[in-house]
Amino acid sequence: MKKMSRDEILNGNMLKTIFILSIPVVINSFLQTMYNLTDTYWIGKLGTEELAAINLVTPMQNMIVNFGSGITVAGSVLISQYLGAKRDEEARSMANQIFACAIIFSVFCAGICSLTAGNIVTWLGAEDEIFGYAKTYLQLVVLDMPFLFTINMYTSSHQAEGDTLTPMLLNLLGIVLNLFLDPILMVVLNWGAAGAALATVFSKMICAVIAFVALHNRKRLVYLDLKKLKFEREKLVLIVTVGLPSAIGGSVQQLGFLILSRNVFAYGKQAMAAYGIGNKINGIISLPSSGLGSATAIIVGQNYGAGQIKRAQKATLISSAMAVAFLLVGGFVLSRAPVSRSVVKIFTEDPEVIGMASEFLSIMAFWCFANGVHDCVNGFFKGMARTTVPMAVDISRLWIFRFGTLYICEYVLHMGVRSIWYAVVVSNGIAAVILLVLYLSGVWKKWKPKVKKKHVT
C-alpha cells in the first residue's frame, strides 16, 4: 500500500492503480464497520433488549449522518475533478467551504436529534426497557457528529488526492480505542447501551482532533486555511447540486430503513436483533465492493476532470469485474448454513435469533455479487459529479422495489419474517440492473463536465 500521485492516477497502470487505491479503502471500511460490530458484540452479551434497542434507532442515526455526508461526498468528487483539471488553488478553496458547511450542519443536527430522541423512539414503537436503552443510546451517539464529519472531511480530501492509506491509519487508531473503551464503559463500569455510545464518541473525538490538525498541513495539495475562508456563490452552488442529491438519497434511504425497522420490530425483538446482526455481517463481505466503488469514483473524478473519458470507462469495467468475482466466491462460502450459523453465534446466544439471523445472512450472501455492479457503476456516476442518478436509483430501490417486494411476500405469499429477507435481496438486484443499463446506454456521454480543465497559455 502507498499513496498514488496525480500522474499515476491519470497515466499509470490501471489495474495497479485500482488495487492501490481500493485496498486501504476496503480496510478502512472494515475498521469503520468494526465500530458497530464491536458494540453489537458487547451489547449482545448484555441482552437481547439492548441489542434490539440499538438496531431500532441505528437507521435514524444513519439518516442524519447520510444527509450530512452528502456534503463531504460532493467535496471528494469536486476536489478530484479540480485536481484532475490542475486547478489546485480552486481545490483548496473548495475544501475550506465544504468543511465549514459540514461542521455547521453537524452541530445543528446533533443538538436537535439529542433533544427529540424520546419522541423519535416512541414513534418507532419502543416501550419499557427497550425505550430507555434506545433513547439513551440515540441521545449520546449523535454527539459524535462534528467529530465524524471532521474525519470524513479528512478522508475525502486525502482520497481525492489519491491517498487512501493515511485515512485508513487514522481509522485504525479509532477502532483500537473503541475496542478498549467498549468493555470498560459497558461491562466494567456497567453503563450498558450508554457505554457503547460514549465509547464511539470518545474514540472519534480523539481521531477528529488529529484529523483537524492534519488538514492544515500545507505540504499537501489540498489543505485547510480557514483564515482565508470566503464563501463563493459558484462553489456553494456546485456543493449543493452535487451534494444535495447524495444527501437526499442517503437520508431518504435511511428513512426507509427506519420504516422497515418498524416492520421488522412487528415480528418481535428476536427478529429485530437478527435483522441487525445479519445486515452488519453481510456488510463485511461487501466491503471489497464498496472499496472498489470508492476507488472508481476517485479515478473517474480525476480522469473526467482531465478530459480522459475512455480511461474513466476502463476503470469502471475493471473494478466491476473484480468486485463481482470476489463477491461470487465470498458470498457462496458465507451462504453455507454451517458457516453462517457459526458467524452469527459470535454475536448472540439466543437460539431464535441465531436461526433467523443465519437464514437472513445466507440469503443475502448468496446474491451479494449484485452489489459489485451497483457499487462500481455508482462510483462512475459519482466521479462524474452526476449524483442525481445514484440518488434516483437508490431511492427507487428502497421505496419502490423493496417495499413492493415486501408487500407481495408478506400479504400475497404470506412468508412472514422471510418477507424482509427476500425484499432486501430482490431490491438490491433490481437496482444493480438499472444502473448497469444506464451505464451501457451511454446516456452520460452527452453530459458536460462541471469542472473544466485548466488551459495553459
GROMACS .gro file of C-alpha atoms in nm:
model
  457
    1MET     CA    1   0.000   0.000   0.000
    2LYS     CA    2   0.117   0.351  -0.083
    3LYS     CA    3  -0.012   0.692  -0.182
    4MET     CA    4  -0.093   0.748  -0.550
    5SER     CA    5   0.027   1.062  -0.724
    6ARG     CA    6  -0.193   1.257  -0.963
    7ASP     CA    7   0.023   1.145  -1.257
    8GLU     CA    8  -0.020   0.778  -1.163
    9ILE     CA    9  -0.398   0.813  -1.145
   10LEU     CA   10  -0.410   0.992  -1.479
   11ASN     CA   11  -0.148   0.788  -1.666
   12GLY     CA   12  -0.037   0.484  -1.465
   13ASN     CA   13  -0.123   0.115  -1.494
   14MET     CA   14  -0.497   0.088  -1.435
   15LEU     CA   15  -0.508  -0.245  -1.252
   16LYS     CA   16  -0.228  -0.135  -1.019
   17THR     CA   17  -0.400   0.199  -0.956
   18ILE     CA   18  -0.730   0.032  -0.867
   19PHE     CA   19  -0.560  -0.210  -0.628
   20ILE     CA   20  -0.353   0.055  -0.451
   21LEU     CA   21  -0.649   0.290  -0.409
   22SER     CA   22  -0.908   0.028  -0.315
   23ILE     CA   23  -0.720  -0.189  -0.064
   24PRO     CA   24  -0.682   0.084   0.202
   25VAL     CA   25  -1.046   0.187   0.143
   26VAL     CA   26  -1.157  -0.172   0.200
   27ILE     CA   27  -0.955  -0.193   0.520
   28ASN     CA   28  -1.080   0.149   0.625
   29SER     CA   29  -1.441   0.043   0.565
   30PHE     CA   30  -1.379  -0.275   0.759
   31LEU     CA   31  -1.245  -0.076   1.052
   32GLN     CA   32  -1.545   0.155   1.034
   33THR     CA   33  -1.775  -0.146   1.039
   34MET     CA   34  -1.588  -0.270   1.344
   35TYR     CA   35  -1.718   0.031   1.538
   36ASN     CA   36  -2.068  -0.112   1.504
   37LEU     CA   37  -1.969  -0.477   1.529
   38THR     CA   38  -1.778  -0.416   1.850
   39ASP     CA   39  -2.085  -0.250   2.000
   40THR     CA   40  -2.303  -0.535   1.872
   41TYR     CA   41  -2.075  -0.798   2.026
   42TRP     CA   42  -2.062  -0.642   2.372
   43ILE     CA   43  -2.427  -0.537   2.377
   44GLY     CA   44  -2.522  -0.887   2.267
   45LYS     CA   45  -2.355  -1.008   2.586
   46LEU     CA   46  -2.576  -0.774   2.789
   47GLY     CA   47  -2.907  -0.899   2.647
   48THR     CA   48  -3.146  -0.911   2.352
   49GLU     CA   49  -3.331  -0.597   2.470
   50GLU     CA   50  -3.019  -0.378   2.446
   51LEU     CA   51  -2.927  -0.527   2.108
   52ALA     CA   52  -3.278  -0.472   1.970
   53ALA     CA   53  -3.284  -0.114   2.104
   54ILE     CA   54  -2.965  -0.012   1.923
   55ASN     CA   55  -3.068  -0.184   1.600
   56LEU     CA   56  -3.401   0.000   1.620
   57VAL     CA   57  -3.252   0.352   1.631
   58THR     CA   58  -2.943   0.298   1.415
   59PRO     CA   59  -3.130   0.386   1.090
   60MET     CA   60  -3.231   0.720   1.245
   61GLN     CA   61  -2.872   0.795   1.331
   62ASN     CA   62  -2.764   0.689   0.982
   63MET     CA   63  -3.033   0.902   0.818
   64ILE     CA   64  -2.889   1.220   0.967
   65VAL     CA   65  -2.529   1.117   0.907
   66ASN     CA   66  -2.602   1.025   0.544
   67PHE     CA   67  -2.767   1.359   0.475
   68GLY     CA   68  -2.466   1.546   0.606
   69SER     CA   69  -2.227   1.309   0.431
   70GLY     CA   70  -2.368   1.436   0.102
   71ILE     CA   71  -2.162   1.747   0.164
   72THR     CA   72  -1.836   1.555   0.200
   73VAL     CA   73  -1.926   1.328  -0.094
   74ALA     CA   74  -1.955   1.641  -0.304
   75GLY     CA   75  -1.622   1.751  -0.167
   76SER     CA   76  -1.438   1.436  -0.265
   77VAL     CA   77  -1.581   1.439  -0.618
   78LEU     CA   78  -1.531   1.809  -0.686
   79ILE     CA   79  -1.182   1.820  -0.533
   80SER     CA   80  -1.087   1.520  -0.752
   81GLN     CA   81  -1.212   1.698  -1.063
   82TYR     CA   82  -1.033   2.021  -0.973
   83LEU     CA   83  -0.709   1.828  -0.922
   84GLY     CA   84  -0.753   1.639  -1.249
   85ALA     CA   85  -0.808   1.974  -1.423
   86LYS     CA   86  -0.489   2.104  -1.250
   87ARG     CA   87  -0.676   2.380  -1.064
   88ASP     CA   88  -0.514   2.320  -0.724
   89GLU     CA   89  -0.598   2.658  -0.569
   90GLU     CA   90  -0.965   2.604  -0.651
   91ALA     CA   91  -0.946   2.259  -0.490
   92ARG     CA   92  -0.817   2.413  -0.166
   93SER     CA   93  -1.087   2.680  -0.169
   94MET     CA   94  -1.350   2.411  -0.217
   95ALA     CA   95  -1.212   2.213   0.079
   96ASN     CA   96  -1.246   2.519   0.307
   97GLN     CA   97  -1.608   2.576   0.215
   98ILE     CA   98  -1.708   2.211   0.239
   99PHE     CA   99  -1.554   2.179   0.585
  100ALA     CA  100  -1.735   2.489   0.714
  101CYS     CA  101  -2.070   2.369   0.575
  102ALA     CA  102  -2.025   2.019   0.718
  103ILE     CA  103  -1.941   2.138   1.070
  104ILE     CA  104  -2.232   2.385   1.085
  105PHE     CA  105  -2.471   2.114   0.972
  106SER     CA  106  -2.338   1.851   1.214
  107VAL     CA  107  -2.361   2.073   1.524
  108PHE     CA  108  -2.717   2.178   1.440
  109CYS     CA  109  -2.840   1.822   1.373
  110ALA     CA  110  -2.667   1.671   1.676
  111GLY     CA  111  -2.843   1.918   1.904
  112ILE     CA  112  -3.188   1.870   1.751
  113CYS     CA  113  -3.166   1.489   1.745
  114SER     CA  114  -3.044   1.466   2.103
  115LEU     CA  115  -3.331   1.685   2.228
  116THR     CA  116  -3.600   1.492   2.040
  117ALA     CA  117  -3.464   1.140   2.099
  118GLY     CA  118  -3.756   1.041   2.321
  119ASN     CA  119  -4.017   1.136   2.060
  120ILE     CA  120  -3.825   0.951   1.789
  121VAL     CA  121  -3.801   0.630   1.990
  122THR     CA  122  -4.171   0.648   2.082
  123TRP     CA  123  -4.263   0.685   1.713
  124LEU     CA  124  -4.057   0.374   1.638
  125GLY     CA  125  -4.279   0.178   1.873
  126ALA     CA  126  -4.033   0.105   2.154
  127GLU     CA  127  -4.167   0.050   2.505
  128ASP     CA  128  -4.046  -0.028   2.856
  129GLU     CA  129  -3.679  -0.129   2.879
  130ILE     CA  130  -3.616  -0.107   2.504
  131PHE     CA  131  -3.746   0.252   2.505
  132GLY     CA  132  -3.498   0.351   2.778
  133TYR     CA  133  -3.199   0.184   2.612
  134ALA     CA  134  -3.283   0.322   2.268
  135LYS     CA  135  -3.340   0.679   2.390
  136THR     CA  136  -3.016   0.687   2.591
  137TYR     CA  137  -2.810   0.544   2.307
  138LEU     CA  138  -2.950   0.785   2.046
  139GLN     CA  139  -2.911   1.091   2.270
  140LEU     CA  140  -2.544   1.018   2.325
  141VAL     CA  141  -2.425   0.869   1.997
  142VAL     CA  142  -2.534   1.168   1.784
  143LEU     CA  143  -2.292   1.386   1.981
  144ASP     CA  144  -2.011   1.234   1.772
  145MET     CA  145  -2.137   1.403   1.452
  146PRO     CA  146  -1.900   1.704   1.450
  147PHE     CA  147  -1.609   1.464   1.510
  148LEU     CA  148  -1.732   1.221   1.245
  149PHE     CA  149  -1.766   1.497   0.985
  150THR     CA  150  -1.416   1.625   1.058
  151ILE     CA  151  -1.283   1.274   0.999
  152ASN     CA  152  -1.494   1.245   0.683
  153MET     CA  153  -1.351   1.571   0.551
  154TYR     CA  154  -1.001   1.445   0.619
  155THR     CA  155  -1.081   1.121   0.437
  156SER     CA  156  -1.247   1.294   0.140
  157SER     CA  157  -0.963   1.541   0.079
  158HIS     CA  158  -0.693   1.276   0.105
  159GLN     CA  159  -0.878   1.027  -0.114
  160ALA     CA  160  -0.936   1.298  -0.377
  161GLU     CA  161  -0.558   1.334  -0.399
  162GLY     CA  162  -0.511   0.959  -0.433
  163ASP     CA  163  -0.410   0.899  -0.072
  164THR     CA  164  -0.632   0.627   0.071
  165LEU     CA  165  -0.364   0.500   0.309
  166THR     CA  166  -0.347   0.766   0.580
  167PRO     CA  167  -0.727   0.779   0.633
  168MET     CA  168  -0.708   0.405   0.692
  169LEU     CA  169  -0.438   0.452   0.955
  170LEU     CA  170  -0.641   0.720   1.132
  171ASN     CA  171  -0.943   0.493   1.140
  172LEU     CA  172  -0.727   0.211   1.273
  173LEU     CA  173  -0.647   0.429   1.573
  174GLY     CA  174  -1.019   0.490   1.625
  175ILE     CA  175  -1.113   0.123   1.621
  176VAL     CA  176  -0.833   0.033   1.863
  177LEU     CA  177  -0.957   0.299   2.104
  178ASN     CA  178  -1.313   0.172   2.064
  179LEU     CA  179  -1.207  -0.188   2.127
  180PHE     CA  180  -1.058  -0.084   2.462
  181LEU     CA  181  -1.334   0.156   2.565
  182ASP     CA  182  -1.632  -0.070   2.488
  183PRO     CA  183  -1.571  -0.336   2.754
  184ILE     CA  184  -1.452  -0.076   3.007
  185LEU     CA  185  -1.756   0.151   2.976
  186MET     CA  186  -2.018  -0.117   2.908
  187VAL     CA  187  -1.908  -0.403   3.134
  188VAL     CA  188  -1.659  -0.277   3.393
  189LEU     CA  189  -1.848   0.047   3.465
  190ASN     CA  190  -2.180  -0.124   3.383
  191TRP     CA  191  -2.306   0.163   3.165
  192GLY     CA  192  -2.467  -0.070   2.908
  193ALA     CA  193  -2.603   0.098   2.593
  194ALA     CA  194  -2.483   0.438   2.717
  195GLY     CA  195  -2.131   0.299   2.743
  196ALA     CA  196  -2.148   0.177   2.382
  197ALA     CA  197  -2.245   0.525   2.262
  198LEU     CA  198  -1.982   0.703   2.471
  199ALA     CA  199  -1.707   0.466   2.357
  200THR     CA  200  -1.784   0.564   1.997
  201VAL     CA  201  -1.797   0.936   2.082
  202PHE     CA  202  -1.466   0.938   2.272
  203SER     CA  203  -1.289   0.734   2.002
  204LYS     CA  204  -1.399   0.965   1.724
  205MET     CA  205  -1.326   1.277   1.927
  206ILE     CA  206  -0.958   1.185   1.957
  207CYS     CA  207  -0.932   1.096   1.588
  208ALA     CA  208  -1.111   1.419   1.490
  209VAL     CA  209  -0.855   1.631   1.675
  210ILE     CA  210  -0.573   1.456   1.486
  211ALA     CA  211  -0.762   1.495   1.156
  212PHE     CA  212  -0.822   1.867   1.214
  213VAL     CA  213  -0.453   1.931   1.275
  214ALA     CA  214  -0.352   1.721   0.973
  215LEU     CA  215  -0.597   1.905   0.747
  216HIS     CA  216  -0.387   2.220   0.794
  217ASN     CA  217  -0.070   2.058   0.656
  218ARG     CA  218   0.046   2.295   0.380
  219LYS     CA  219   0.275   2.032   0.228
  220ARG     CA  220  -0.028   1.865   0.070
  221LEU     CA  221  -0.205   1.968  -0.249
  222VAL     CA  222  -0.527   2.018  -0.056
  223TYR     CA  223  -0.529   2.172   0.292
  224LEU     CA  224  -0.749   2.393   0.509
  225ASP     CA  225  -0.681   2.760   0.558
  226LEU     CA  226  -0.987   2.880   0.745
  227LYS     CA  227  -0.841   3.230   0.791
  228LYS     CA  228  -0.892   3.277   0.417
  229LEU     CA  229  -1.237   3.122   0.417
  230LYS     CA  230  -1.465   3.316   0.187
  231PHE     CA  231  -1.791   3.163   0.070
  232GLU     CA  232  -1.813   3.175  -0.308
  233ARG     CA  233  -2.153   3.150  -0.475
  234GLU     CA  234  -2.026   2.939  -0.766
  235LYS     CA  235  -1.870   2.677  -0.538
  236LEU     CA  236  -2.167   2.671  -0.300
  237VAL     CA  237  -2.393   2.604  -0.597
  238LEU     CA  238  -2.165   2.316  -0.701
  239ILE     CA  239  -2.170   2.174  -0.347
  240VAL     CA  240  -2.550   2.188  -0.345
  241THR     CA  241  -2.601   2.047  -0.696
  242VAL     CA  242  -2.357   1.759  -0.639
  243GLY     CA  243  -2.402   1.706  -0.266
  244LEU     CA  244  -2.776   1.753  -0.228
  245PRO     CA  245  -2.875   1.450  -0.439
  246SER     CA  246  -2.638   1.232  -0.234
  247ALA     CA  247  -2.772   1.385   0.087
  248ILE     CA  248  -3.136   1.336  -0.014
  249GLY     CA  249  -3.069   0.988  -0.149
  250GLY     CA  250  -2.887   0.876   0.162
  251SER     CA  251  -3.131   1.026   0.410
  252VAL     CA  252  -3.444   0.911   0.225
  253GLN     CA  253  -3.296   0.562   0.209
  254GLN     CA  254  -3.232   0.567   0.581
  255LEU     CA  255  -3.585   0.694   0.643
  256GLY     CA  256  -3.700   0.389   0.451
  257PHE     CA  257  -3.472   0.169   0.661
  258LEU     CA  258  -3.629   0.330   0.967
  259ILE     CA  259  -3.977   0.239   0.850
  260LEU     CA  260  -3.852  -0.107   0.751
  261SER     CA  261  -3.720  -0.145   1.106
  262ARG     CA  262  -4.075  -0.090   1.230
  263ASN     CA  263  -4.191  -0.374   1.004
  264VAL     CA  264  -3.917  -0.599   1.140
  265PHE     CA  265  -3.990  -0.499   1.501
  266ALA     CA  266  -4.351  -0.607   1.450
  267TYR     CA  267  -4.220  -0.965   1.441
  268GLY     CA  268  -4.059  -0.922   1.784
  269LYS     CA  269  -3.731  -0.830   1.947
  270GLN     CA  270  -3.563  -1.152   1.826
  271ALA     CA  271  -3.641  -1.060   1.464
  272MET     CA  272  -3.507  -0.708   1.522
  273ALA     CA  273  -3.184  -0.842   1.669
  274ALA     CA  274  -3.147  -1.096   1.385
  275TYR     CA  275  -3.203  -0.827   1.122
  276GLY     CA  276  -2.930  -0.607   1.269
  277ILE     CA  277  -2.678  -0.889   1.304
  278GLY     CA  278  -2.739  -1.020   0.951
  279ASN     CA  279  -2.703  -0.675   0.796
  280LYS     CA  280  -2.379  -0.599   0.977
  281ILE     CA  281  -2.212  -0.930   0.896
  282ASN     CA  282  -2.318  -0.913   0.533
  283GLY     CA  283  -2.171  -0.564   0.523
  284ILE     CA  284  -1.828  -0.714   0.581
  285ILE     CA  285  -1.840  -0.943   0.279
  286SER     CA  286  -1.946  -0.644   0.066
  287LEU     CA  287  -1.655  -0.425   0.181
  288PRO     CA  288  -1.432  -0.504  -0.120
  289SER     CA  289  -1.716  -0.400  -0.349
  290SER     CA  290  -1.757  -0.073  -0.157
  291GLY     CA  291  -1.381  -0.012  -0.168
  292LEU     CA  292  -1.364  -0.072  -0.542
  293GLY     CA  293  -1.658   0.163  -0.587
  294SER     CA  294  -1.474   0.436  -0.395
  295ALA     CA  295  -1.157   0.377  -0.598
  296THR     CA  296  -1.364   0.404  -0.915
  297ALA     CA  297  -1.506   0.740  -0.806
  298ILE     CA  298  -1.155   0.875  -0.735
  299ILE     CA  299  -1.011   0.757  -1.068
  300VAL     CA  300  -1.315   0.868  -1.268
  301GLY     CA  301  -1.319   1.207  -1.092
  302GLN     CA  302  -0.959   1.295  -1.176
  303ASN     CA  303  -0.968   1.149  -1.528
  304TYR     CA  304  -1.302   1.308  -1.610
  305GLY     CA  305  -1.165   1.642  -1.488
  306ALA     CA  306  -0.866   1.588  -1.718
  307GLY     CA  307  -1.092   1.503  -2.012
  308GLN     CA  308  -0.983   1.135  -2.025
  309ILE     CA  309  -1.326   0.973  -2.062
  310LYS     CA  310  -1.209   0.639  -2.204
  311ARG     CA  311  -0.971   0.587  -1.911
  312ALA     CA  312  -1.260   0.654  -1.672
  313GLN     CA  313  -1.465   0.387  -1.854
  314LYS     CA  314  -1.177   0.140  -1.834
  315ALA     CA  315  -1.151   0.188  -1.458
  316THR     CA  316  -1.524   0.122  -1.417
  317LEU     CA  317  -1.521  -0.202  -1.617
  318ILE     CA  318  -1.213  -0.345  -1.446
  319SER     CA  319  -1.331  -0.260  -1.093
  320SER     CA  320  -1.679  -0.403  -1.162
  321ALA     CA  321  -1.534  -0.733  -1.284
  322MET     CA  322  -1.309  -0.757  -0.979
  323ALA     CA  323  -1.594  -0.683  -0.737
  324VAL     CA  324  -1.834  -0.936  -0.891
  325ALA     CA  325  -1.570  -1.210  -0.895
  326PHE     CA  326  -1.482  -1.160  -0.528
  327LEU     CA  327  -1.842  -1.146  -0.410
  328LEU     CA  328  -1.940  -1.456  -0.604
  329VAL     CA  329  -1.676  -1.659  -0.421
  330GLY     CA  330  -1.703  -1.494  -0.079
  331GLY     CA  331  -2.082  -1.485  -0.086
  332PHE     CA  332  -2.106  -1.854  -0.177
  333VAL     CA  333  -1.888  -1.951   0.120
  334LEU     CA  334  -2.077  -1.732   0.368
  335SER     CA  335  -2.414  -1.853   0.241
  336ARG     CA  336  -2.345  -2.211   0.354
  337ALA     CA  337  -2.563  -2.280   0.660
  338PRO     CA  338  -2.284  -2.413   0.890
  339VAL     CA  339  -2.070  -2.107   0.811
  340SER     CA  340  -2.348  -1.851   0.857
  341ARG     CA  341  -2.462  -2.006   1.187
  342SER     CA  342  -2.107  -2.013   1.322
  343VAL     CA  343  -2.056  -1.646   1.240
  344VAL     CA  344  -2.389  -1.537   1.388
  345LYS     CA  345  -2.316  -1.723   1.713
  346ILE     CA  346  -2.030  -1.481   1.777
  347PHE     CA  347  -2.283  -1.203   1.842
  348THR     CA  348  -2.568  -1.375   2.025
  349GLU     CA  349  -2.652  -1.684   2.228
  350ASP     CA  350  -3.030  -1.663   2.172
  351PRO     CA  351  -3.131  -1.976   1.969
  352GLU     CA  352  -3.422  -1.800   1.799
  353VAL     CA  353  -3.205  -1.504   1.695
  354ILE     CA  354  -2.935  -1.741   1.566
  355GLY     CA  355  -3.186  -1.924   1.347
  356MET     CA  356  -3.335  -1.613   1.188
  357ALA     CA  357  -3.006  -1.423   1.152
  358SER     CA  358  -2.823  -1.715   0.988
  359GLU     CA  359  -3.108  -1.764   0.738
  360PHE     CA  360  -3.110  -1.392   0.654
  361LEU     CA  361  -2.732  -1.390   0.617
  362SER     CA  362  -2.730  -1.698   0.393
  363ILE     CA  363  -2.984  -1.547   0.154
  364MET     CA  364  -2.811  -1.209   0.132
  365ALA     CA  365  -2.462  -1.352   0.096
  366PHE     CA  366  -2.559  -1.581  -0.194
  367TRP     CA  367  -2.688  -1.287  -0.400
  368CYS     CA  368  -2.443  -1.020  -0.285
  369PHE     CA  369  -2.249  -1.022  -0.615
  370ALA     CA  370  -2.510  -0.772  -0.742
  371ASN     CA  371  -2.353  -0.521  -0.501
  372GLY     CA  372  -2.035  -0.535  -0.709
  373VAL     CA  373  -2.211  -0.395  -1.013
  374HIS     CA  374  -2.409  -0.146  -0.806
  375ASP     CA  375  -2.112  -0.002  -0.615
  376CYS     CA  376  -1.871   0.035  -0.909
  377VAL     CA  377  -2.120   0.183  -1.157
  378ASN     CA  378  -2.241   0.406  -0.873
  379GLY     CA  379  -1.880   0.519  -0.830
  380PHE     CA  380  -1.862   0.601  -1.200
  381PHE     CA  381  -2.161   0.835  -1.187
  382LYS     CA  382  -2.040   0.994  -0.862
  383GLY     CA  383  -1.695   1.051  -1.010
  384MET     CA  384  -1.862   1.241  -1.293
  385ALA     CA  385  -2.040   1.453  -1.028
  386ARG     CA  386  -2.376   1.322  -1.151
  387THR     CA  387  -2.509   1.218  -0.814
  388THR     CA  388  -2.872   1.255  -0.921
  389VAL     CA  389  -2.855   0.917  -1.099
  390PRO     CA  390  -2.743   0.717  -0.790
  391MET     CA  391  -2.995   0.911  -0.581
  392ALA     CA  392  -3.288   0.822  -0.806
  393VAL     CA  393  -3.188   0.456  -0.832
  394ASP     CA  394  -3.124   0.410  -0.460
  395ILE     CA  395  -3.447   0.580  -0.356
  396SER     CA  396  -3.636   0.359  -0.600
  397ARG     CA  397  -3.451   0.054  -0.471
  398LEU     CA  398  -3.593   0.104  -0.124
  399TRP     CA  399  -3.926   0.282  -0.162
  400ILE     CA  400  -4.050   0.105  -0.476
  401PHE     CA  401  -3.871  -0.226  -0.520
  402ARG     CA  402  -3.806  -0.320  -0.155
  403PHE     CA  403  -4.139  -0.217  -0.012
  404GLY     CA  404  -4.315  -0.354  -0.320
  405THR     CA  405  -4.146  -0.692  -0.280
  406LEU     CA  406  -4.215  -0.683   0.093
  407TYR     CA  407  -4.585  -0.627   0.030
  408ILE     CA  408  -4.609  -0.917  -0.216
  409CYS     CA  409  -4.413  -1.156   0.006
  410GLU     CA  410  -4.597  -1.056   0.323
  411TYR     CA  411  -4.958  -1.018   0.213
  412VAL     CA  412  -4.978  -1.227  -0.105
  413LEU     CA  413  -4.733  -1.511  -0.039
  414HIS     CA  414  -4.765  -1.497   0.344
  415MET     CA  415  -4.393  -1.560   0.402
  416GLY     CA  416  -4.378  -1.398   0.747
  417VAL     CA  417  -4.042  -1.261   0.859
  418ARG     CA  418  -3.878  -1.413   0.549
  419SER     CA  419  -4.055  -1.139   0.354
  420ILE     CA  420  -3.795  -0.896   0.493
  421TRP     CA  421  -3.504  -1.114   0.387
  422TYR     CA  422  -3.620  -1.158   0.026
  423ALA     CA  423  -3.728  -0.794  -0.009
  424VAL     CA  424  -3.368  -0.688   0.059
  425VAL     CA  425  -3.219  -0.928  -0.198
  426VAL     CA  426  -3.468  -0.859  -0.478
  427SER     CA  427  -3.449  -0.480  -0.446
  428ASN     CA  428  -3.067  -0.482  -0.448
  429GLY     CA  429  -3.063  -0.691  -0.765
  430ILE     CA  430  -3.309  -0.467  -0.949
  431ALA     CA  431  -3.112  -0.152  -0.858
  432ALA     CA  432  -2.788  -0.307  -0.986
  433VAL     CA  433  -2.952  -0.397  -1.320
  434ILE     CA  434  -3.090  -0.044  -1.365
  435LEU     CA  435  -2.751   0.119  -1.300
  436LEU     CA  436  -2.581  -0.120  -1.542
  437VAL     CA  437  -2.838  -0.047  -1.815
  438LEU     CA  438  -2.792   0.330  -1.767
  439TYR     CA  439  -2.415   0.292  -1.795
  440LEU     CA  440  -2.429   0.071  -2.104
  441SER     CA  441  -2.682   0.301  -2.273
  442GLY     CA  442  -2.415   0.575  -2.293
  443VAL     CA  443  -2.659   0.848  -2.190
  444TRP     CA  444  -2.381   1.001  -1.979
  445LYS     CA  445  -2.176   1.080  -2.292
  446LYS     CA  446  -2.400   1.381  -2.355
  447TRP     CA  447  -2.319   1.541  -2.019
  448LYS     CA  448  -2.075   1.829  -1.985
  449PRO     CA  449  -1.812   1.839  -1.705
  450LYS     CA  450  -1.899   2.059  -1.406
  451VAL     CA  451  -1.530   2.144  -1.363
  452LYS     CA  452  -1.343   2.244  -1.678
  453LYS     CA  453  -0.977   2.161  -1.742
  454LYS     CA  454  -0.732   2.447  -1.687
  455HIS     CA  455  -0.591   2.582  -2.014
  456VAL     CA  456  -0.222   2.670  -2.013
  457THR     CA  457  -0.121   2.959  -2.242
   0.00000   0.00000   0.00000
